[in-house]
Amino acid sequence: MPLALSPKIEPILLKDRFDRQITDLRISVTDRCNFKCFYCRTPHGVHFAKRESLLTYEEIERLAGIFVELGVTKVRLTGGEPLLRRNLELLAGKLSALEGLQDLALTTNGFNFHDRAHRFKEAGLTRVTISLDSLKQDRFREITGYPDYDDVLRSIEIAKELKLEPVKVNCVLIRGVNDDEILDFARFAADWDLEVRFIEFMPIDEEEKWTRERVVTGAQIVQTLKAEFDLKPVARETASETAQKFEISSGAGRIGLILPVSEPFCGNCSRARLTADGKIRTCLFSLVEHDVRDRMRAGATDEELKKFLISTILTKEKGHRIGEPDFVSPSRSMSYIGG
Ligand code: SAM
Ligand code: SF4
């Protein structure tokens, strides 16, 4: 008698209307920050979310688990400043244990990562990205409102020692502010053997200081770098990778260019965001948010939450529309949404 073959069950994945699969979840764990980067948040009249409105670690773990069952393989913890959330290492440990998760990363301003890096490594963190917008102390202070970058450098150093690699340094370039430091940052990448990622300034700043003229485009960055370095393009590991990467002539260090304004990469986007207060954002520039926290707190089952996430991802926007006549900036800045 022939064996009855059981039908092959395909896993349900998070796909949008444009056939883009969501594999990358950015989780903001707090909207608070101890820096006041002028291109991100306002120093005036700051209103932080009430503690009870923030997702608990148990809630984040549950939602992340559901996302992973639906095909997410990478999670990045971000904020606001994620290290302001107490015992974040515990959450990192819970998330790294999720079956199916391949990569757990953190984006931080680096103010006290150096003291906690070992604990994060033990908890299963795979990579860290640390932000640093100037190698001049006075300028760093003016941009961030934080006294100096010594802590940030120590954090980068320890991340390297612990091989939380590739260690990446995010630098938002703004014309007239720090665009004279492109070569300094490239030398820094070479000397420290790490990846410096230049990010175009995006119109998602609370103070609305963005103008197109202040954006330093990828073409301008490449032109500046070529005065001193040979740039060897590095193939993208995945189509959805945000950065165009280059090796630089010295052999050590890399440059990454993240060009959402001049060369949008929306067509291959694989990202979704979960805000600290439990809203799903299908694009950094979404004008609508989808409340998953209240559903969860009202007793939704995992199956119900799964269905909700699937239907939410079907509303993912085709692209961000920066530069279109009808473009509207989202009402919340990066520090609220999670960069
Ligand atoms: N506080 C952490 C940090 O600064 O790394 C994590 C959150 S922050 C919102 C994440 C990243 O977003 C940082 O690298 C920051 O420089 C970047 N960012 C914030 N506002 C931006 C803007 N208007 N344009 C481009 N990048 C921005
Ligand atoms: Fe804080 Fe990061 Fe925004 Fe700077 S970029 S204000 S460190 S959230």
Short mmCIF file of C-alpha atoms and ligand atoms in Angstrom, two decimals:
data_model
loop_
_atom_site.label_atom_id
_atom_site.label_comp_id
_atom_site.label_asym_id
_atom_site.label_seq_id
_atom_site.Cartn_x
_atom_site.Cartn_y
_atom_site.Cartn_z
CA MET A 1 0.00 0.00 0.00
CA PRO A 2 1.51 3.39 -0.99
CA LEU A 3 2.50 5.64 1.87
CA ALA A 4 0.26 8.66 2.28
CA LEU A 5 2.59 11.64 1.93
CA SER A 6 1.75 14.47 4.29
CA PRO A 7 1.31 17.76 2.41
CA LYS A 8 4.30 20.10 2.66
CA ILE A 9 3.32 23.02 4.84
CA GLU A 10 4.96 26.28 3.79
CA PRO A 11 5.63 28.60 6.73
CA ILE A 12 3.57 31.78 6.70
CA LEU A 13 5.88 34.73 6.08
CA LEU A 14 5.46 38.46 6.39
CA LYS A 15 5.22 39.75 2.84
CA ASP A 16 3.92 43.05 1.60
CA ARG A 17 1.95 43.90 -1.56
CA PHE A 18 5.19 44.47 -3.45
CA ASP A 19 6.54 41.00 -2.65
CA ARG A 20 9.06 42.34 -0.16
CA GLN A 21 9.62 39.96 2.71
CA ILE A 22 10.10 41.40 6.18
CA THR A 23 13.17 39.83 7.76
CA ASP A 24 14.48 42.75 9.77
CA LEU A 25 12.77 44.18 12.88
CA ARG A 26 13.95 47.33 14.64
CA ILE A 27 12.73 47.52 18.20
CA SER A 28 12.84 50.85 19.99
CA VAL A 29 12.99 50.17 23.71
CA THR A 30 12.70 53.78 24.88
CA ASP A 31 11.96 57.23 23.53
CA ARG A 32 14.32 58.80 26.09
CA CYS A 33 17.78 60.00 25.27
CA ASN A 34 20.61 61.64 27.20
CA PHE A 35 21.98 63.29 24.03
CA LYS A 36 20.28 66.11 22.17
CA CYS A 37 21.56 65.66 18.62
CA PHE A 38 20.08 68.68 16.88
CA TYR A 39 19.28 66.67 13.72
CA CYS A 40 17.17 64.25 15.74
CA ARG A 41 15.40 65.75 18.72
CA THR A 42 14.52 69.10 20.16
CA PRO A 43 16.19 70.35 23.33
CA HIS A 44 12.95 72.17 24.19
CA GLY A 45 9.68 70.95 25.67
CA VAL A 46 10.52 67.27 25.61
CA HIS A 47 7.58 64.98 26.39
CA PHE A 48 8.55 61.41 27.03
CA ALA A 49 6.08 58.55 26.99
CA LYS A 50 4.72 57.48 30.38
CA ARG A 51 6.40 54.39 31.80
CA GLU A 52 3.20 52.33 31.70
CA SER A 53 2.75 53.06 28.02
CA LEU A 54 6.09 51.41 27.19
CA LEU A 55 6.15 47.76 26.26
CA THR A 56 7.53 45.58 29.05
CA TYR A 57 10.39 43.20 28.27
CA GLU A 58 7.93 40.29 28.42
CA GLU A 59 5.72 42.02 25.84
CA ILE A 60 8.68 42.78 23.58
CA GLU A 61 9.90 39.19 23.86
CA ARG A 62 6.46 37.84 22.98
CA LEU A 63 6.06 40.10 19.95
CA ALA A 64 9.61 39.48 18.75
CA GLY A 65 8.95 35.74 19.03
CA ILE A 66 5.89 36.08 16.81
CA PHE A 67 7.82 38.16 14.29
CA VAL A 68 10.55 35.50 14.21
CA GLU A 69 7.96 32.77 13.61
CA LEU A 70 6.81 34.88 10.65
CA GLY A 71 10.28 34.97 9.11
CA VAL A 72 12.18 37.77 10.85
CA THR A 73 15.84 36.75 11.22
CA LYS A 74 17.43 40.01 12.38
CA VAL A 75 16.50 42.19 15.33
CA ARG A 76 18.11 45.52 16.17
CA LEU A 77 17.56 47.17 19.56
CA THR A 78 17.46 50.93 19.30
CA GLY A 79 15.73 54.03 20.66
CA GLY A 80 15.99 56.89 21.84
CA GLU A 81 19.05 55.70 23.67
CA PRO A 82 18.48 51.99 24.31
CA LEU A 83 21.09 51.83 27.10
CA LEU A 84 18.91 54.09 29.22
CA ARG A 85 16.46 51.21 29.60
CA ARG A 86 17.42 49.35 32.77
CA ASN A 87 18.87 45.83 32.44
CA LEU A 88 18.65 45.82 28.66
CA GLU A 89 21.10 42.92 28.76
CA LEU A 90 18.27 40.75 30.12
CA LEU A 91 16.10 41.51 27.11
CA ALA A 92 19.05 40.85 24.80
CA GLY A 93 19.49 37.44 26.42
CA LYS A 94 15.82 36.55 25.94
CA LEU A 95 15.81 37.66 22.31
CA SER A 96 19.06 35.94 21.36
CA ALA A 97 17.54 32.67 22.57
CA LEU A 98 14.64 32.89 20.09
CA GLU A 99 14.83 29.95 17.74
CA GLY A 100 15.25 31.24 14.19
CA LEU A 101 16.83 34.55 15.09
CA GLN A 102 20.21 34.82 13.39
CA ASP A 103 21.38 38.28 14.29
CA LEU A 104 20.82 40.53 17.31
CA ALA A 105 22.28 44.02 16.96
CA LEU A 106 22.24 47.24 18.97
CA THR A 107 22.45 50.89 17.90
CA THR A 108 23.68 53.20 20.67
CA ASN A 109 25.23 56.59 21.20
CA GLY A 110 27.89 54.70 23.14
CA PHE A 111 27.78 56.72 26.37
CA ASN A 112 28.08 53.70 28.66
CA PHE A 113 28.31 50.70 26.40
CA HIS A 114 31.94 50.19 27.50
CA ASP A 115 30.81 49.26 31.02
CA ARG A 116 28.20 46.78 29.83
CA ALA A 117 29.70 45.37 26.66
CA HIS A 118 30.81 42.10 28.27
CA ARG A 119 27.32 41.48 29.61
CA PHE A 120 25.80 42.12 26.18
CA LYS A 121 28.28 39.78 24.56
CA GLU A 122 27.41 37.05 27.08
CA ALA A 123 23.72 37.72 26.46
CA GLY A 124 24.21 36.87 22.78
CA LEU A 125 24.47 40.29 21.13
CA THR A 126 26.12 39.74 17.76
CA ARG A 127 26.88 43.28 16.57
CA VAL A 128 26.88 46.89 17.64
CA THR A 129 26.61 50.18 15.79
CA ILE A 130 27.82 53.27 17.63
CA SER A 131 26.99 56.80 16.53
CA LEU A 132 29.67 59.49 16.33
CA ASP A 133 29.22 62.62 14.23
CA SER A 134 32.46 64.49 14.86
CA LEU A 135 36.06 63.77 15.77
CA LYS A 136 36.42 67.31 17.11
CA GLN A 137 35.48 67.53 20.77
CA ASP A 138 33.92 71.03 20.61
CA ARG A 139 31.84 70.13 17.62
CA PHE A 140 30.75 66.83 19.13
CA ARG A 141 29.54 68.79 22.18
CA GLU A 142 27.69 71.30 20.01
CA ILE A 143 25.95 68.55 18.01
CA THR A 144 24.99 66.25 20.90
CA GLY A 145 24.95 68.43 24.01
CA TYR A 146 27.11 65.72 25.68
CA PRO A 147 30.44 66.89 27.21
CA ASP A 148 32.89 64.83 25.11
CA TYR A 149 33.25 61.69 23.02
CA ASP A 150 35.75 59.86 25.24
CA ASP A 151 33.10 57.39 26.42
CA VAL A 152 32.05 56.81 22.82
CA LEU A 153 35.61 55.97 21.78
CA ARG A 154 36.00 53.60 24.74
CA SER A 155 32.79 51.87 23.70
CA ILE A 156 34.06 51.47 20.15
CA GLU A 157 37.37 50.12 21.46
CA ILE A 158 35.70 47.52 23.67
CA ALA A 159 33.26 46.51 20.93
CA LYS A 160 36.32 45.80 18.76
CA GLU A 161 38.05 43.84 21.53
CA LEU A 162 34.94 41.70 22.04
CA LYS A 163 34.63 41.14 18.30
CA LEU A 164 31.08 42.46 18.10
CA GLU A 165 31.86 42.72 14.43
CA PRO A 166 31.67 44.34 12.07
CA VAL A 167 31.79 47.29 14.49
CA LYS A 168 30.05 50.13 12.67
CA VAL A 169 30.18 53.84 13.39
CA ASN A 170 27.23 55.91 12.15
CA CYS A 171 27.99 59.48 11.13
CA VAL A 172 25.19 61.76 9.88
CA LEU A 173 26.81 64.25 7.54
CA ILE A 174 25.29 67.72 7.42
CA ARG A 175 26.55 70.44 5.12
CA GLY A 176 28.18 73.29 7.00
CA VAL A 177 28.31 71.23 10.21
CA ASN A 178 30.67 68.25 9.79
CA ASP A 179 31.11 67.72 6.03
CA ASP A 180 34.75 68.84 6.36
CA GLU A 181 35.45 65.65 8.36
CA ILE A 182 34.86 63.06 5.61
CA LEU A 183 38.57 62.31 5.18
CA ASP A 184 39.19 62.37 8.94
CA PHE A 185 36.49 59.76 9.38
CA ALA A 186 37.94 57.63 6.58
CA ARG A 187 41.36 57.75 8.27
CA PHE A 188 39.65 56.84 11.53
CA ALA A 189 38.02 53.83 9.81
CA ALA A 190 41.44 52.76 8.50
CA ASP A 191 43.32 53.30 11.77
CA TRP A 192 40.71 51.52 13.88
CA ASP A 193 39.83 48.92 11.23
CA LEU A 194 36.10 49.44 11.40
CA GLU A 195 33.23 50.50 9.16
CA VAL A 196 32.30 54.18 9.17
CA ARG A 197 28.85 54.68 7.67
CA PHE A 198 28.02 58.10 6.35
CA ILE A 199 24.26 58.66 6.53
CA GLU A 200 22.44 61.33 4.58
CA PHE A 201 20.53 63.77 6.77
CA MET A 202 16.82 62.86 6.57
CA PRO A 203 13.76 65.09 7.07
CA ILE A 204 12.74 63.37 10.27
CA ASP A 205 14.16 65.81 12.79
CA GLU A 206 12.00 67.29 15.51
CA GLU A 207 13.28 70.83 15.01
CA GLU A 208 12.58 70.69 11.26
CA LYS A 209 16.07 71.93 10.39
CA TRP A 210 16.30 69.65 7.36
CA THR A 211 16.67 71.20 3.93
CA ARG A 212 17.80 69.47 0.77
CA GLU A 213 20.81 71.82 0.61
CA ARG A 214 22.08 70.46 3.93
CA VAL A 215 22.16 66.87 2.61
CA VAL A 216 25.68 65.75 1.66
CA THR A 217 25.01 63.26 -1.12
CA GLY A 218 26.79 59.99 -1.74
CA ALA A 219 28.32 61.36 -4.95
CA GLN A 220 29.87 64.26 -3.01
CA ILE A 221 31.21 61.91 -0.34
CA VAL A 222 32.80 59.61 -2.93
CA GLN A 223 34.40 62.55 -4.72
CA THR A 224 35.96 63.78 -1.47
CA LEU A 225 37.21 60.31 -0.51
CA LYS A 226 38.81 59.74 -3.91
CA ALA A 227 41.24 62.60 -3.24
CA GLU A 228 43.07 60.34 -0.79
CA PHE A 229 41.77 56.78 -1.10
CA ASP A 230 41.12 54.18 -3.75
CA LEU A 231 37.63 52.86 -3.15
CA LYS A 232 36.94 49.24 -3.93
CA PRO A 233 33.20 48.43 -3.99
CA VAL A 234 32.15 45.53 -1.77
CA ALA A 235 29.25 43.38 -3.01
CA ARG A 236 26.06 43.63 -0.95
CA GLU A 237 25.48 40.54 1.19
CA THR A 238 21.73 40.85 0.73
CA ALA A 239 19.64 42.96 -1.66
CA SER A 240 17.99 44.71 1.28
CA GLU A 241 21.24 45.93 2.83
CA THR A 242 20.98 49.70 3.28
CA ALA A 243 24.65 50.59 2.83
CA GLN A 244 26.79 50.71 -0.31
CA LYS A 245 30.15 49.55 0.99
CA PHE A 246 33.72 50.22 -0.04
CA GLU A 247 37.09 48.95 1.06
CA ILE A 248 39.63 51.73 1.27
CA SER A 249 43.12 51.62 -0.15
CA SER A 250 44.91 51.19 3.16
CA GLY A 251 43.46 47.67 3.38
CA ALA A 252 41.93 48.09 6.81
CA GLY A 253 38.58 49.69 7.44
CA ARG A 254 35.53 50.22 5.32
CA ILE A 255 33.22 53.00 4.31
CA GLY A 256 29.46 52.55 4.08
CA LEU A 257 27.14 55.02 2.38
CA ILE A 258 23.51 55.13 3.45
CA LEU A 259 21.74 57.34 0.95
CA PRO A 260 18.01 57.32 1.61
CA VAL A 261 17.55 60.80 0.11
CA SER A 262 19.67 60.78 -3.06
CA GLU A 263 19.47 57.04 -3.81
CA PRO A 264 16.46 55.54 -2.01
CA PHE A 265 16.59 51.81 -1.37
CA CYS A 266 12.87 51.31 -0.67
CA GLY A 267 12.45 48.76 -3.49
CA ASN A 268 14.37 46.18 -1.49
CA CYS A 269 13.23 47.19 1.99
CA SER A 270 12.93 44.30 4.43
CA ARG A 271 12.30 46.35 7.58
CA ALA A 272 9.50 46.91 10.04
CA ARG A 273 9.66 48.89 13.26
CA LEU A 274 8.17 48.44 16.70
CA THR A 275 8.06 51.65 18.74
CA ALA A 276 8.69 51.75 22.48
CA ASP A 277 4.97 52.31 23.08
CA GLY A 278 3.95 49.31 21.01
CA LYS A 279 3.10 50.66 17.57
CA ILE A 280 4.12 48.95 14.35
CA ARG A 281 5.57 51.26 11.72
CA THR A 282 5.86 49.83 8.25
CA CYS A 283 8.23 52.60 7.09
CA LEU A 284 10.45 55.13 8.86
CA PHE A 285 8.35 57.78 7.12
CA SER A 286 4.93 56.22 7.75
CA LEU A 287 2.18 58.65 8.61
CA VAL A 288 0.14 55.90 10.27
CA GLU A 289 1.04 53.59 13.12
CA HIS A 290 -0.62 50.29 14.04
CA ASP A 291 -1.27 49.69 17.71
CA VAL A 292 -0.29 46.19 18.74
CA ARG A 293 0.20 46.96 22.45
CA ASP A 294 -3.48 47.53 23.25
CA ARG A 295 -4.50 44.40 21.35
CA MET A 296 -1.99 42.41 23.34
CA ARG A 297 -3.07 43.96 26.64
CA ALA A 298 -6.73 43.28 25.77
CA GLY A 299 -5.86 39.56 25.68
CA ALA A 300 -5.21 38.80 21.99
CA THR A 301 -3.84 35.30 21.40
CA ASP A 302 -0.60 34.70 19.50
CA GLU A 303 -2.66 33.60 16.48
CA GLU A 304 -4.66 36.83 16.58
CA LEU A 305 -1.49 38.89 16.88
CA LYS A 306 0.04 36.99 13.98
CA LYS A 307 -2.96 37.80 11.78
CA PHE A 308 -2.74 41.43 12.84
CA LEU A 309 0.96 41.64 11.93
CA ILE A 310 0.34 39.99 8.56
CA SER A 311 -2.45 42.44 7.72
CA THR A 312 -0.37 45.40 8.94
CA ILE A 313 2.57 44.51 6.72
CA LEU A 314 0.19 44.43 3.74
CA THR A 315 -0.20 48.19 4.22
CA LYS A 316 3.56 48.83 3.88
CA GLU A 317 4.21 51.86 1.73
CA LYS A 318 5.92 51.48 -1.64
CA GLY A 319 8.52 54.10 -0.73
CA HIS A 320 9.22 57.15 1.40
CA ARG A 321 8.37 59.97 -1.07
CA ILE A 322 11.11 62.37 0.14
CA GLY A 323 11.41 64.99 -2.58
CA GLU A 324 7.84 64.44 -3.90
CA PRO A 325 5.61 67.54 -3.83
CA ASP A 326 3.19 65.86 -1.39
CA PHE A 327 5.89 64.63 1.03
CA VAL A 328 4.95 65.09 4.69
CA SER A 329 7.42 64.40 7.52
CA PRO A 330 6.19 62.01 10.18
CA SER A 331 5.12 63.68 13.40
CA ARG A 332 7.60 61.71 15.51
CA SER A 333 11.38 62.04 15.18
CA MET A 334 13.95 59.23 14.96
CA SER A 335 14.39 59.24 18.74
CA TYR A 336 10.71 58.27 19.12
CA ILE A 337 10.46 55.91 16.18
CA GLY A 338 13.75 54.08 16.59
CA GLY A 339 16.47 54.56 13.98
N1 SAM B 1 20.55 56.83 20.27
C1 SAM B 1 21.09 55.83 19.44
C2 SAM B 1 22.12 56.42 18.49
O1 SAM B 1 22.18 57.62 18.35
O2 SAM B 1 22.85 55.62 17.91
C3 SAM B 1 20.06 55.03 18.67
C4 SAM B 1 18.91 55.78 18.08
S1 SAM B 1 19.30 56.94 16.81
C5 SAM B 1 17.71 57.55 16.42
C6 SAM B 1 19.74 55.87 15.47
C7 SAM B 1 20.48 56.51 14.33
O3 SAM B 1 19.64 57.44 13.68
C8 SAM B 1 21.72 57.30 14.76
O4 SAM B 1 22.86 56.81 14.09
C9 SAM B 1 21.40 58.71 14.35
O5 SAM B 1 22.55 59.40 13.96
C10 SAM B 1 20.42 58.51 13.21
N2 SAM B 1 19.57 59.68 12.97
C11 SAM B 1 18.80 60.36 13.84
N3 SAM B 1 18.16 61.39 13.24
C12 SAM B 1 18.55 61.37 11.93
C13 SAM B 1 18.25 62.19 10.79
N4 SAM B 1 17.43 63.23 10.86
N5 SAM B 1 18.83 61.84 9.61
C14 SAM B 1 19.67 60.77 9.51
N6 SAM B 1 19.97 59.96 10.54
C15 SAM B 1 19.43 60.27 11.74
FE1 SF4 B 2 19.70 60.51 21.04
FE2 SF4 B 2 20.50 58.92 19.07
FE3 SF4 B 2 18.75 60.92 18.61
FE4 SF4 B 2 21.28 61.51 19.19
S1 SF4 B 2 20.55 60.38 17.39
S2 SF4 B 2 19.42 62.49 20.10
S3 SF4 B 2 21.82 59.92 20.60
S4 SF4 B 2 18.38 59.13 19.82
#
